[in-house]
Each structure stands twice: as structure tokens, then as C-alpha cells.
Short mmCIF file of C-alpha atoms in Angstrom, two decimals:
data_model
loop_
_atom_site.label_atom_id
_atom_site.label_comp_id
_atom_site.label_asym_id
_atom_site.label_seq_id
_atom_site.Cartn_x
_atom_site.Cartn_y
_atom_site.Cartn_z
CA UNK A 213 -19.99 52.05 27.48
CA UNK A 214 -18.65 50.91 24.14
CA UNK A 215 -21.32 48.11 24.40
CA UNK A 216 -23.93 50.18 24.88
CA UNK A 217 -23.07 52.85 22.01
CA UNK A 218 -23.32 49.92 19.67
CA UNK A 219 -26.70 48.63 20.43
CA UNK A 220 -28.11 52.60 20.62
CA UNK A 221 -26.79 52.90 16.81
CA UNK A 222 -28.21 49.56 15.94
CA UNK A 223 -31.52 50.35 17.08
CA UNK A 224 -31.27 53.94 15.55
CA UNK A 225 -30.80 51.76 11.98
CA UNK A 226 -27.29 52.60 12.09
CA UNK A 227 -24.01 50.50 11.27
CA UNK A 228 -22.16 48.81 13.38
CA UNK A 229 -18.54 48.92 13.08
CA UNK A 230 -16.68 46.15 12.90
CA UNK A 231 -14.25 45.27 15.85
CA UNK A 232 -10.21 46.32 14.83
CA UNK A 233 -8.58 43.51 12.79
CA UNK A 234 -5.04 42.99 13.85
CA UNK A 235 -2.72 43.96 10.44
CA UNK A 236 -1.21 40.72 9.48
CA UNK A 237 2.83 40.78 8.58
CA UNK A 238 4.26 42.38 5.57
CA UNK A 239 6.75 39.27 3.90
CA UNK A 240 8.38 38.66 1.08
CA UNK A 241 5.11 37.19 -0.68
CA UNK A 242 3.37 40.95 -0.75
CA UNK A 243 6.11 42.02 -3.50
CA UNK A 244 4.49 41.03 -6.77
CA UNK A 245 7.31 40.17 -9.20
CA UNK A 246 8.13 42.41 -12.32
CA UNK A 247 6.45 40.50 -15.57
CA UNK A 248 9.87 40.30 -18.24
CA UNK A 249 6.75 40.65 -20.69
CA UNK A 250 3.39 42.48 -20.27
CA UNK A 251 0.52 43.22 -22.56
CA UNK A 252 -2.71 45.41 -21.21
CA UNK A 253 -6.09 45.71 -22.64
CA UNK A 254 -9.13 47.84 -22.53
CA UNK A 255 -12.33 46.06 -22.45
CA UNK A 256 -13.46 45.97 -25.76
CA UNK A 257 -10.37 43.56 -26.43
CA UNK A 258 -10.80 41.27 -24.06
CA UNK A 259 -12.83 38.68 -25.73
CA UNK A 260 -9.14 38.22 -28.06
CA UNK A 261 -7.48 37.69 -24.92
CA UNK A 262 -9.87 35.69 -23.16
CA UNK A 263 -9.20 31.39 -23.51
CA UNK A 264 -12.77 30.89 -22.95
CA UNK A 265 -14.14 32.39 -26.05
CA UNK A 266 -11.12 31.14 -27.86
CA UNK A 267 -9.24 34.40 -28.18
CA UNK A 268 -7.33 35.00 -31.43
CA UNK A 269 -4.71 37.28 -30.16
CA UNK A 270 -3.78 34.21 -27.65
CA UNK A 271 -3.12 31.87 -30.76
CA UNK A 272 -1.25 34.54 -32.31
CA UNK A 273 0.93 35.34 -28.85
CA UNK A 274 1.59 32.13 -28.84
CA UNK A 275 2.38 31.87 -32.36
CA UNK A 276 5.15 34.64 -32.05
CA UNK A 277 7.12 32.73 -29.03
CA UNK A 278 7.52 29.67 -31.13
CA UNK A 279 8.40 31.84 -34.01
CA UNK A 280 11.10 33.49 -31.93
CA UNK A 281 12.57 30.66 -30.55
CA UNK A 282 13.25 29.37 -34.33
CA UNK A 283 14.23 32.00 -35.58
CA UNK A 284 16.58 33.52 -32.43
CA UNK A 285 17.61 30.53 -30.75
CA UNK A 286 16.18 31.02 -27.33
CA UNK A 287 12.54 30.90 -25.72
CA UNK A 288 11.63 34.64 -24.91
CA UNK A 289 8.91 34.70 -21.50
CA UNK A 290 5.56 34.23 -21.74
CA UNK A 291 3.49 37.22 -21.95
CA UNK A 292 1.36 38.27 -18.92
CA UNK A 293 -2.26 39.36 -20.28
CA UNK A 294 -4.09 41.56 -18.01
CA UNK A 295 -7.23 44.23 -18.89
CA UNK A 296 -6.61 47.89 -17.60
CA UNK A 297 -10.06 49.92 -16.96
CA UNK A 298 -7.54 52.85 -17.39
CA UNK A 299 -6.91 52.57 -21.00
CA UNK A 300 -9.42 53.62 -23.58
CA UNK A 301 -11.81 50.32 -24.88
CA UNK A 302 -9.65 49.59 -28.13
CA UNK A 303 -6.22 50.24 -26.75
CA UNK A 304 -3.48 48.09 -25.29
CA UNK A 305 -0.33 48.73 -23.66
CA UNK A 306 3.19 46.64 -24.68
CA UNK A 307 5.34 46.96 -21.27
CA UNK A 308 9.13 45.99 -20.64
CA UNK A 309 10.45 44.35 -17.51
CA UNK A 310 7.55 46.68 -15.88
CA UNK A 311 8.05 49.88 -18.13
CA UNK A 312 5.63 50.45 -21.03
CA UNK A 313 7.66 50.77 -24.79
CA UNK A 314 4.66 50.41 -27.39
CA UNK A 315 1.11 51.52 -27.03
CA UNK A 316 -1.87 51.64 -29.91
CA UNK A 317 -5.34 51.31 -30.59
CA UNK A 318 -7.27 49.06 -32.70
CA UNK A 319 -10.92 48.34 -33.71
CA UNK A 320 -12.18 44.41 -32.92
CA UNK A 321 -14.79 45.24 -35.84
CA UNK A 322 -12.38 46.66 -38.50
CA UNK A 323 -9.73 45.91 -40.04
CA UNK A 324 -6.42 47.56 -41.03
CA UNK A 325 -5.70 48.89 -44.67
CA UNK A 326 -1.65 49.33 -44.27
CA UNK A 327 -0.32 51.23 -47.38
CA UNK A 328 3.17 50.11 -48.20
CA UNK A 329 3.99 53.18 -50.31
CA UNK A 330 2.60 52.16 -53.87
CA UNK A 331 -1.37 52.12 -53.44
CA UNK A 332 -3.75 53.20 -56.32
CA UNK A 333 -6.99 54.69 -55.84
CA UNK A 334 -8.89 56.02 -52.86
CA UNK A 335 -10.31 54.22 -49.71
CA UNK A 336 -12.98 55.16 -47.10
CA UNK A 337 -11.78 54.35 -43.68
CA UNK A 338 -10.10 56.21 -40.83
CA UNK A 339 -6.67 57.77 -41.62
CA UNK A 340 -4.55 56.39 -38.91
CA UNK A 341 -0.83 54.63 -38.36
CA UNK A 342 0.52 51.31 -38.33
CA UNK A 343 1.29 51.05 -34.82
CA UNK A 344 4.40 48.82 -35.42
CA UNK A 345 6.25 50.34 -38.16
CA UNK A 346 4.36 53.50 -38.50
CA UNK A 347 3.43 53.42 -42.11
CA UNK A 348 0.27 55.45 -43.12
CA UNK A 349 -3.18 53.24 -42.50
CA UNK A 350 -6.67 53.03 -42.71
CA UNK A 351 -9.24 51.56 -40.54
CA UNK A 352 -11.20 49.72 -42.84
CA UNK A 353 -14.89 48.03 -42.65
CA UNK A 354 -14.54 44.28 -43.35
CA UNK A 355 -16.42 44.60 -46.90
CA UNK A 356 -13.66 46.87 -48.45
CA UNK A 357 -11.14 44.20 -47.57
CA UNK A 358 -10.60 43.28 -51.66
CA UNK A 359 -10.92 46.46 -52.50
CA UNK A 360 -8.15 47.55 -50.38
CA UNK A 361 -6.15 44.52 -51.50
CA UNK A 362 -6.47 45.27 -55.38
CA UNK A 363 -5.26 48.93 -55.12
CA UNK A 364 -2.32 47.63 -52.93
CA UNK A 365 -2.55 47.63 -49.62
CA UNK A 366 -1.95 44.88 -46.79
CA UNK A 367 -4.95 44.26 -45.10
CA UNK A 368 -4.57 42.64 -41.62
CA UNK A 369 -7.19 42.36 -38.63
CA UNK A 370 -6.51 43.59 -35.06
CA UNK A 371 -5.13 40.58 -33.72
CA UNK A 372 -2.57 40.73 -36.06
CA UNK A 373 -2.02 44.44 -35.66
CA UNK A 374 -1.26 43.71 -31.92
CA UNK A 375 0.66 40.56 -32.71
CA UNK A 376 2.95 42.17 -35.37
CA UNK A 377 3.83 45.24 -32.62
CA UNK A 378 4.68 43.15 -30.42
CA UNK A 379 6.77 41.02 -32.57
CA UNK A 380 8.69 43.94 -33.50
CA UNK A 381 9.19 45.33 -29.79
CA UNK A 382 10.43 41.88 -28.89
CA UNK A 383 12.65 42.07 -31.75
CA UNK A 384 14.18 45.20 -30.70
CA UNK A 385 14.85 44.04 -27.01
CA UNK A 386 15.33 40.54 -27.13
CA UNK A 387 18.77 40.96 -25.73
CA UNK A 388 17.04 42.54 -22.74
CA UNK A 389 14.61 39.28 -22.26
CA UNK A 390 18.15 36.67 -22.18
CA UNK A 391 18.54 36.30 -18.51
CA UNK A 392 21.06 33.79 -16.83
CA UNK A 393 18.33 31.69 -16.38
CA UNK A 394 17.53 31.46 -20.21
CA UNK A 395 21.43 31.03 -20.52
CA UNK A 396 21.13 28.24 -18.22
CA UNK A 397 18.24 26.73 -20.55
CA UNK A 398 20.30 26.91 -23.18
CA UNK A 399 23.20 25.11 -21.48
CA UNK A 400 21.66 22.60 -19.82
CA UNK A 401 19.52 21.93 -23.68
CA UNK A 402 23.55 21.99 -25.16
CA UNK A 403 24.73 19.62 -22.10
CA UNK A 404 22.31 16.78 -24.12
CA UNK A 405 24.44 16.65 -26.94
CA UNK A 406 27.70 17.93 -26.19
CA UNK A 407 28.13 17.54 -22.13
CA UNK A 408 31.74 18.33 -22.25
CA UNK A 409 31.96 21.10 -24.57
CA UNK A 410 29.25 22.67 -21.60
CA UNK A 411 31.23 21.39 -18.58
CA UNK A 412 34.88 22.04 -20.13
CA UNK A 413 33.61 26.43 -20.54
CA UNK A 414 30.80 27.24 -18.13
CA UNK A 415 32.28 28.30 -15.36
CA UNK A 416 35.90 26.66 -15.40
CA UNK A 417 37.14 28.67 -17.96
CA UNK A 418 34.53 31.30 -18.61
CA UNK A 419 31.52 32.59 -16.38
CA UNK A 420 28.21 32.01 -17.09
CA UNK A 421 27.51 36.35 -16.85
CA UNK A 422 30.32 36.54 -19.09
CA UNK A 423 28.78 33.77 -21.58
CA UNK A 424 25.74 35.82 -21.11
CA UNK A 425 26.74 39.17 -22.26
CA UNK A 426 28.65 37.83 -25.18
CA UNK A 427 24.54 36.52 -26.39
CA UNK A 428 22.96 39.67 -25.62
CA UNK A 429 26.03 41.36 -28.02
CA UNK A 430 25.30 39.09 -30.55
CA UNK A 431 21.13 39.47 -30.14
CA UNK A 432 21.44 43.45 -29.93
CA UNK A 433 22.76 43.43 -33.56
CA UNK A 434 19.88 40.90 -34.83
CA UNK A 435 22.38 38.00 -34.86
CA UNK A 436 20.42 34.75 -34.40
CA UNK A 437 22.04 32.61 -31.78
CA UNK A 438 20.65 29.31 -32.80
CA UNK A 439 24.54 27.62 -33.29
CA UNK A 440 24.96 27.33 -29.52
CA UNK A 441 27.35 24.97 -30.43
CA UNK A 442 30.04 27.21 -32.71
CA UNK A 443 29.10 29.76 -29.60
CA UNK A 444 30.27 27.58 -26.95
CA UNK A 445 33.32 26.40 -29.00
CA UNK A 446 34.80 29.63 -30.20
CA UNK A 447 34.70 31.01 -26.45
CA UNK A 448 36.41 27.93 -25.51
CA UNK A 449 38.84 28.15 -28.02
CA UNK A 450 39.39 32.00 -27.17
CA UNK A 451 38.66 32.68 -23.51
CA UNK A 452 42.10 31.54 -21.81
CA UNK A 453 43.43 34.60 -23.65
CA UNK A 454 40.40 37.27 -22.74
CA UNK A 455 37.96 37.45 -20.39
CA UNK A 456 36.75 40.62 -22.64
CA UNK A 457 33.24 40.39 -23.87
CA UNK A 458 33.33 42.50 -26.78
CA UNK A 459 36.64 40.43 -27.96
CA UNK A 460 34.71 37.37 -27.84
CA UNK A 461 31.98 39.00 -28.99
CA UNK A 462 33.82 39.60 -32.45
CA UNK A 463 35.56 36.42 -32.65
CA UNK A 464 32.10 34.78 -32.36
CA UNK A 465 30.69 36.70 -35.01
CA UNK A 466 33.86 36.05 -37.44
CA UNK A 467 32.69 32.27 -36.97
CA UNK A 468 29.00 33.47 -37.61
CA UNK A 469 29.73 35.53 -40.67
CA UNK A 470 28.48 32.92 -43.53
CA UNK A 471 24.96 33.01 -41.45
CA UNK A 472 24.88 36.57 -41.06
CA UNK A 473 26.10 37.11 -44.70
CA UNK A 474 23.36 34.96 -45.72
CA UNK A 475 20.38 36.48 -43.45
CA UNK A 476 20.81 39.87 -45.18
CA UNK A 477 21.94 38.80 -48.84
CA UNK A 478 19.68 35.21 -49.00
CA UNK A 479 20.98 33.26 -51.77
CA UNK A 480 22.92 36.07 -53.57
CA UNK A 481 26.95 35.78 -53.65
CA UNK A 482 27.51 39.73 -53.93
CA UNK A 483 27.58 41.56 -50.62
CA UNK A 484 26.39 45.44 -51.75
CA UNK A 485 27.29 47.90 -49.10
CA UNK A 486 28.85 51.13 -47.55
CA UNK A 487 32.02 51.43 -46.63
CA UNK A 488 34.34 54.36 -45.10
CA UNK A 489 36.83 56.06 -46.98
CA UNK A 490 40.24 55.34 -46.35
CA UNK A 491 41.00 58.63 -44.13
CA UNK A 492 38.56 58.56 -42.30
CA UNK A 493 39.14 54.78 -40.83
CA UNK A 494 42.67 55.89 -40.26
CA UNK A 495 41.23 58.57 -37.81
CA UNK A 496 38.63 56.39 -36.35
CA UNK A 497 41.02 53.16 -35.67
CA UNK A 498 43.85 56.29 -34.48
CA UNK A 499 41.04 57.37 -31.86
CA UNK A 500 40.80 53.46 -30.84
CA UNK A 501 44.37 53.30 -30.02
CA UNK A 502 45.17 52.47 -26.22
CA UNK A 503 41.34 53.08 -25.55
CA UNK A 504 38.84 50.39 -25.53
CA UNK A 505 35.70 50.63 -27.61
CA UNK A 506 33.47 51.81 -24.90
CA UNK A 507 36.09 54.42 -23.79
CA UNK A 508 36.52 56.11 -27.63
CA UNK A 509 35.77 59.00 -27.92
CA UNK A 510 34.70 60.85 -31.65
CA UNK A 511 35.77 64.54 -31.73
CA UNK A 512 32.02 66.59 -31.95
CA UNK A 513 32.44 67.96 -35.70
CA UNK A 514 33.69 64.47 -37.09
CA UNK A 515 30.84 62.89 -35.07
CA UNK A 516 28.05 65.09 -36.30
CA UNK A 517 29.29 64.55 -39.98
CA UNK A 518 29.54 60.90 -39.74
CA UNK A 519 26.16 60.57 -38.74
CA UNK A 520 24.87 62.86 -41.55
CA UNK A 521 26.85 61.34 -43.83
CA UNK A 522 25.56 57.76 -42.77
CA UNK A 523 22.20 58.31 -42.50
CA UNK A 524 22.19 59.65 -46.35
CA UNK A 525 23.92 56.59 -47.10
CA UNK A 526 21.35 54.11 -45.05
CA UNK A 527 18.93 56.28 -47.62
CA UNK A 528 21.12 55.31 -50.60
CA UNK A 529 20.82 51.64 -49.94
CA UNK A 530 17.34 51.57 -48.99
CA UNK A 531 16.44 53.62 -52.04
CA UNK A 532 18.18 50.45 -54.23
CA UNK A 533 16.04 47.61 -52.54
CA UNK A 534 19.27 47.21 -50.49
CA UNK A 535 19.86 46.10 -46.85
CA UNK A 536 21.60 49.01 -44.72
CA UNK A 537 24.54 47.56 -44.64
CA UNK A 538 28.01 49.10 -43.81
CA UNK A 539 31.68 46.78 -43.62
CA UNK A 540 34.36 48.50 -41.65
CA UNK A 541 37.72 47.20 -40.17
CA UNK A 542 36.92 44.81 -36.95
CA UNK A 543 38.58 47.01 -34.58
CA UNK A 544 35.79 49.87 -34.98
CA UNK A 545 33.13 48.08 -36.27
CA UNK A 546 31.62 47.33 -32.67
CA UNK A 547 32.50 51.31 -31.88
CA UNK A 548 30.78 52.36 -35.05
CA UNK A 549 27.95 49.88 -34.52
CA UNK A 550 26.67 51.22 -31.21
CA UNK A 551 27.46 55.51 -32.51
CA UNK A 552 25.63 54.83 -35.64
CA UNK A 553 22.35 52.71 -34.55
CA UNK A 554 21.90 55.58 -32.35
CA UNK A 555 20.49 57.44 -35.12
CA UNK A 556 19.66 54.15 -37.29
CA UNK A 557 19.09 51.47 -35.72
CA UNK A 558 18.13 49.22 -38.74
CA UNK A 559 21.98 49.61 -39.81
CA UNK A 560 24.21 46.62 -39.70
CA UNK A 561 27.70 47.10 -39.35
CA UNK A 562 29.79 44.43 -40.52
CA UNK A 563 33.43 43.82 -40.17
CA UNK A 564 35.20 42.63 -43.06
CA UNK A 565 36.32 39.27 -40.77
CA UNK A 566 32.69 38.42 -41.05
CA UNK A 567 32.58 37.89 -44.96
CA UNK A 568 32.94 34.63 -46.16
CA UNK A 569 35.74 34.10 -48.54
CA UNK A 570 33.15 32.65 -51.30
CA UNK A 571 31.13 35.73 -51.26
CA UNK A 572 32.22 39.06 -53.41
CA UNK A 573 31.79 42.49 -52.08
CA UNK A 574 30.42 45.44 -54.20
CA UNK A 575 31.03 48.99 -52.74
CA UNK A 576 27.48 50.80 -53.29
CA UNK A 577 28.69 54.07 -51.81
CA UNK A 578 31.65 55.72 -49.37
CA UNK A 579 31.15 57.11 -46.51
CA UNK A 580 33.76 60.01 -45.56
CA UNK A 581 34.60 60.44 -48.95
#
């Protein structure tokens, strides 16, 4: 009967249907993996993602990896490039271990007019916002470029808009993209060198999560970990007495002070900065006692007027041409480092431990006081 159906709809004109297919077994291959790193496109960008017609934004991409492993110390993953039908033409997507954290839009034919706060004169273009930093912007057509350059603004073309966001969103996570297998890499690029400074820490005395945290610590506050070597040898000179990762943590950035000194001040010997008036460290290193850092706890009112008070001084420093910097006792600074960049994250909170003996320290303003 089933037979015969068919071949009445076939000479009717109609289809035929096709005979069941037996579903094949689900396995392990059918779960697509989590990209650490992932850009989307609309359509109109995908010529500057596309290898064939020599995309710019590739050479740029490409560019900021090498970039980041010189400047950071470790090799952050490659960045998977898809297009997404979904988004509007100009528009791409920055997404995080699967979870989008920076979105924008920009125009392959224009070019971006970024005004860094001092421009003179007026431009046509399209008001807009730097999608990294979000400074005011224009969208620009190419033949205003030196006009837009001799009343003061930075001119930059989308490839670089794109490049620069996502520069800055891997700056801001890059302890999130170390993973024990970039730990590993690290090691095993160490071992070369120095095999039994590696085999003597990793994991007879310490373990390699442990090793791992103590880098994402140190990468969290925008401390370069380039001098694997100092790493590796302060743990090993300090992990039979703590397994603690914030304790290490600190005693690796005492050793790292005269390159974290010299990262914010380059070249200058004075260290300019905040710092807490004397009651009010008394109350904060009181609050640390018997508690670990994690487990302090600020009382609301003193919370609420430390940050109000902070953020006026981050202002302060700014407003001087200053880094944000603030030097507190080490037993609160990693307490008051994670409370503070809360509500400003470009703050750096430095403990005293971590400035070199040569440099001098200026107290800009008080906090507390």
C-alpha cells in the first residue's frame, strides 16, 4: 500500500518523501567547545576579517597577541572570527569564554575622529563614542582626516577601532584567559633555562593551581608577569611556610616592586600618590585582625565614605597628569585593592613593601583625613 501511495503522488507531480533515516549517536564530538576568545561580525566587515582579500583587522589581531605576550608575559588564545547575520552590517561582537563583554559599530568607509578633550574648531561627521574608552567621537569621511588632526583629534580607521577594543577588553581579563595549560607553557618555556628551579616547585612543593592563581593575582592588578623566573623563585623560597595564595601573592609583588614602580612612574625617582590617614589604617588593619582578607568585613558608613573619599582622590591625581595611585600598609593593601577597584578600577594600590628603597615618595593627598 505504501508502494503504491508513492507512485499515485509521483504521477500527480507530487514529492516523494524520503524513506526514515536512522538518527545517528549523540557523542562527545557534537559538544562544540567554548572559544576562550571570540570576535563576531556583520557582513559589511567581513572583507577585514577575511585572509583572502588580505583583511586588515587580521594583521592587527594578530598584531595585539604578539603585543600582549611582550608586554604581559604569556600568549593570550587566538581569537575565533566568525560573521553573525544577526548583528547589524557594521557591528561586531567581543565575547568572553562564550559570554559577550564589548560590542560597537563602525563604518569600513569612514574613519574615526576621537576627541581627547582639547579639540579646536568644529567637524562634520556623526557624533558617536569611542567604543573602547568611551570618549566623545566622530565618524569622519576620509578627506577631513587632516583637518581633524590639526584641531586635535586622533584619527584612527575601523580596524583599529576594533583592534584597540579589543586590546582593552583583553587587558581587563587577561587573568581570566591564564589557564593551567598556559601555566604549563610557561613552565615547560622556564624548564629550558632553569630545569631545576621548575622541577624543585611545581608540584613538590607547590601545585601547579596554586602557582596559577598566584599569576592571575598578579595579572588582575596589571602586573606584567614576564620575570617567570623571580616568580618561580620567591614561591620557592616562601611556599614551605604557606600554601596561601594571596601571601605569596604579596611576597611576589614585594620582589616585583622596582618593575611596577617603574611601569607607572617611567624614569622618574618620585613616587606621587594617595595615602590613608593614620586613623583610618588603624581601623582598617583592626578589622583585618584574626580575619583573612577575603573574610574582612568594612562597617557600611566607613565603607560608603571610603569610596567617596577615594574616588575624589583618583580625580585629584588624574586632574595633575598623575597615575591613580594609592600606597597603604601590605596587610590591607590586597583588601583595599579588590573594595576600591570596585568603583575604580584604573586604581593601583600599592603597598609600601613594593617601593624600592632608591625611589622617594611624595604624598599628593590623604585619604580619611
Amino acid at each position: 500500500q505504501r508502494r503504491e501511495a508513492a507512485m499515485e503522488l509521483a504521477e500527480e507531480g507530487g514529492a516523494i518523501a524520503p524513506p526514515p533515516v536512522e538518527p545517528t549517536e549523540v557523542g562527545w564530538d557534537d559538544i562544540a567547545p567554548v572559544d576562550p576568545l571570540g570576535l563576531e561580525v556583520g557582513y559589511r566587515l567581513v572583507s577585514m576579517v577575511d585572509r583572502h582579500q588580505n583583511g586588515e583587522l587580521l594583521q592587527r589581531i594578530k598584531a595585539v597577541r604578539k603585543k600582549f605576550a611582550q608586554d604581559l608575559g604569556f600568549l593570550v588564545p587566538a581569537v575565533h572570527i566568525r560573521d553573525n547575520l544577526e548583528l547589524r552590517p557594521g557591528m561586531y561582537r567581543i565575547s568572553l569564554k562564550g559570554v559577550p563583554v564589548g560590542e560597537g559599530e563602525v563604518f569600513p568607509d569612514l574613519l574615526l575622529a576621537i576627541n581627547p578633550g582639547q579639540v579646536m574648531g568644529n567637524l562634520p561627521g556623526t557624533p558617536t563614542r569611542d567604543p573602547a574608552f568611551g570618549l566623545p567621537a566622530l565618524w569622519i569621511h576620509p578627506e577631513h582626516r587632516n583637518s581633524a588632526q590639526a584641531m586635535g583629534y586622533t584619527v584612527v580607521d575601523p580596524a583599529t577601532v576594533v583592534a584597540t577594543h579589543l586590546t582593552q577588553i583583553v587587558q581587563r581579563h587577561a587573568h581570566e584567559l591564564l589557564g593551567r595549560e598556559e601555566v604549563q607553557h610557561l613552565l615547560d618555556h622556564l624548564a629550558k633555562a632553569s630545569p631545576k628551579l621548575v622541577e624543585d616547585l611545581v608540584p613538590k612543593v607547590l601545585p601547579l593551581g596554586t602557582l596559577q592563581k598566584v599569576l592571575q593575582n598578579l595579572l588582575e592588578e596589571s602586573v606584567h608577569i614576564r620575570d617567570l623566573r623571580s616568580i618561580v623563585e620567591t614561591l620557592a623560597d616562601h611556599a614551605g611556610r604557606t600554601q596561601d595564595a594571596d601571601l605569596l601573592s604579596a611576597a611576589v609583588r614585594a620582589v616585583l616592586g622596582r618593575s611596577i614602580i617603574q611601569n607607572l612612574f617611567p624614569g622618574q625617582q618620585e613616587v606621587q600618590a594617595a595615602t590613608l590617614n593614620g586613623n583610618l589604617e588603624r581601623l582598617l588593619l583592626n578589622s583585618l585582625q584574626g580575619q583573612s582578607a577575603e573574610g574582612a568585613a568594612l562597617e557600611p558608613g566607613m565603607a560608603d565614605s571610603l569610596l567617596n573619599q577615594s574616588a575624589q582622590a583618583v580625580q585629584h591625581l588624574e586632574s595633575l597628569g598623575l597615575p591613580p595611585v594609592f600606597l597603604v600598609p601590605a596587610p590591607i593593601r590586597a583588601l583595599l585593592s579588590r573594595f576600591l577597584r570596585r568603583a575604580a578600577p584604573q586604581l593601583h594600590v600599592l603597598s609600601y613593601a613594593e617601593v624600592p628603597e632608591n625611589k622617594t615618595v611624595r604624598v599628593v593627598t590623604v585619604v580619611g583625613g
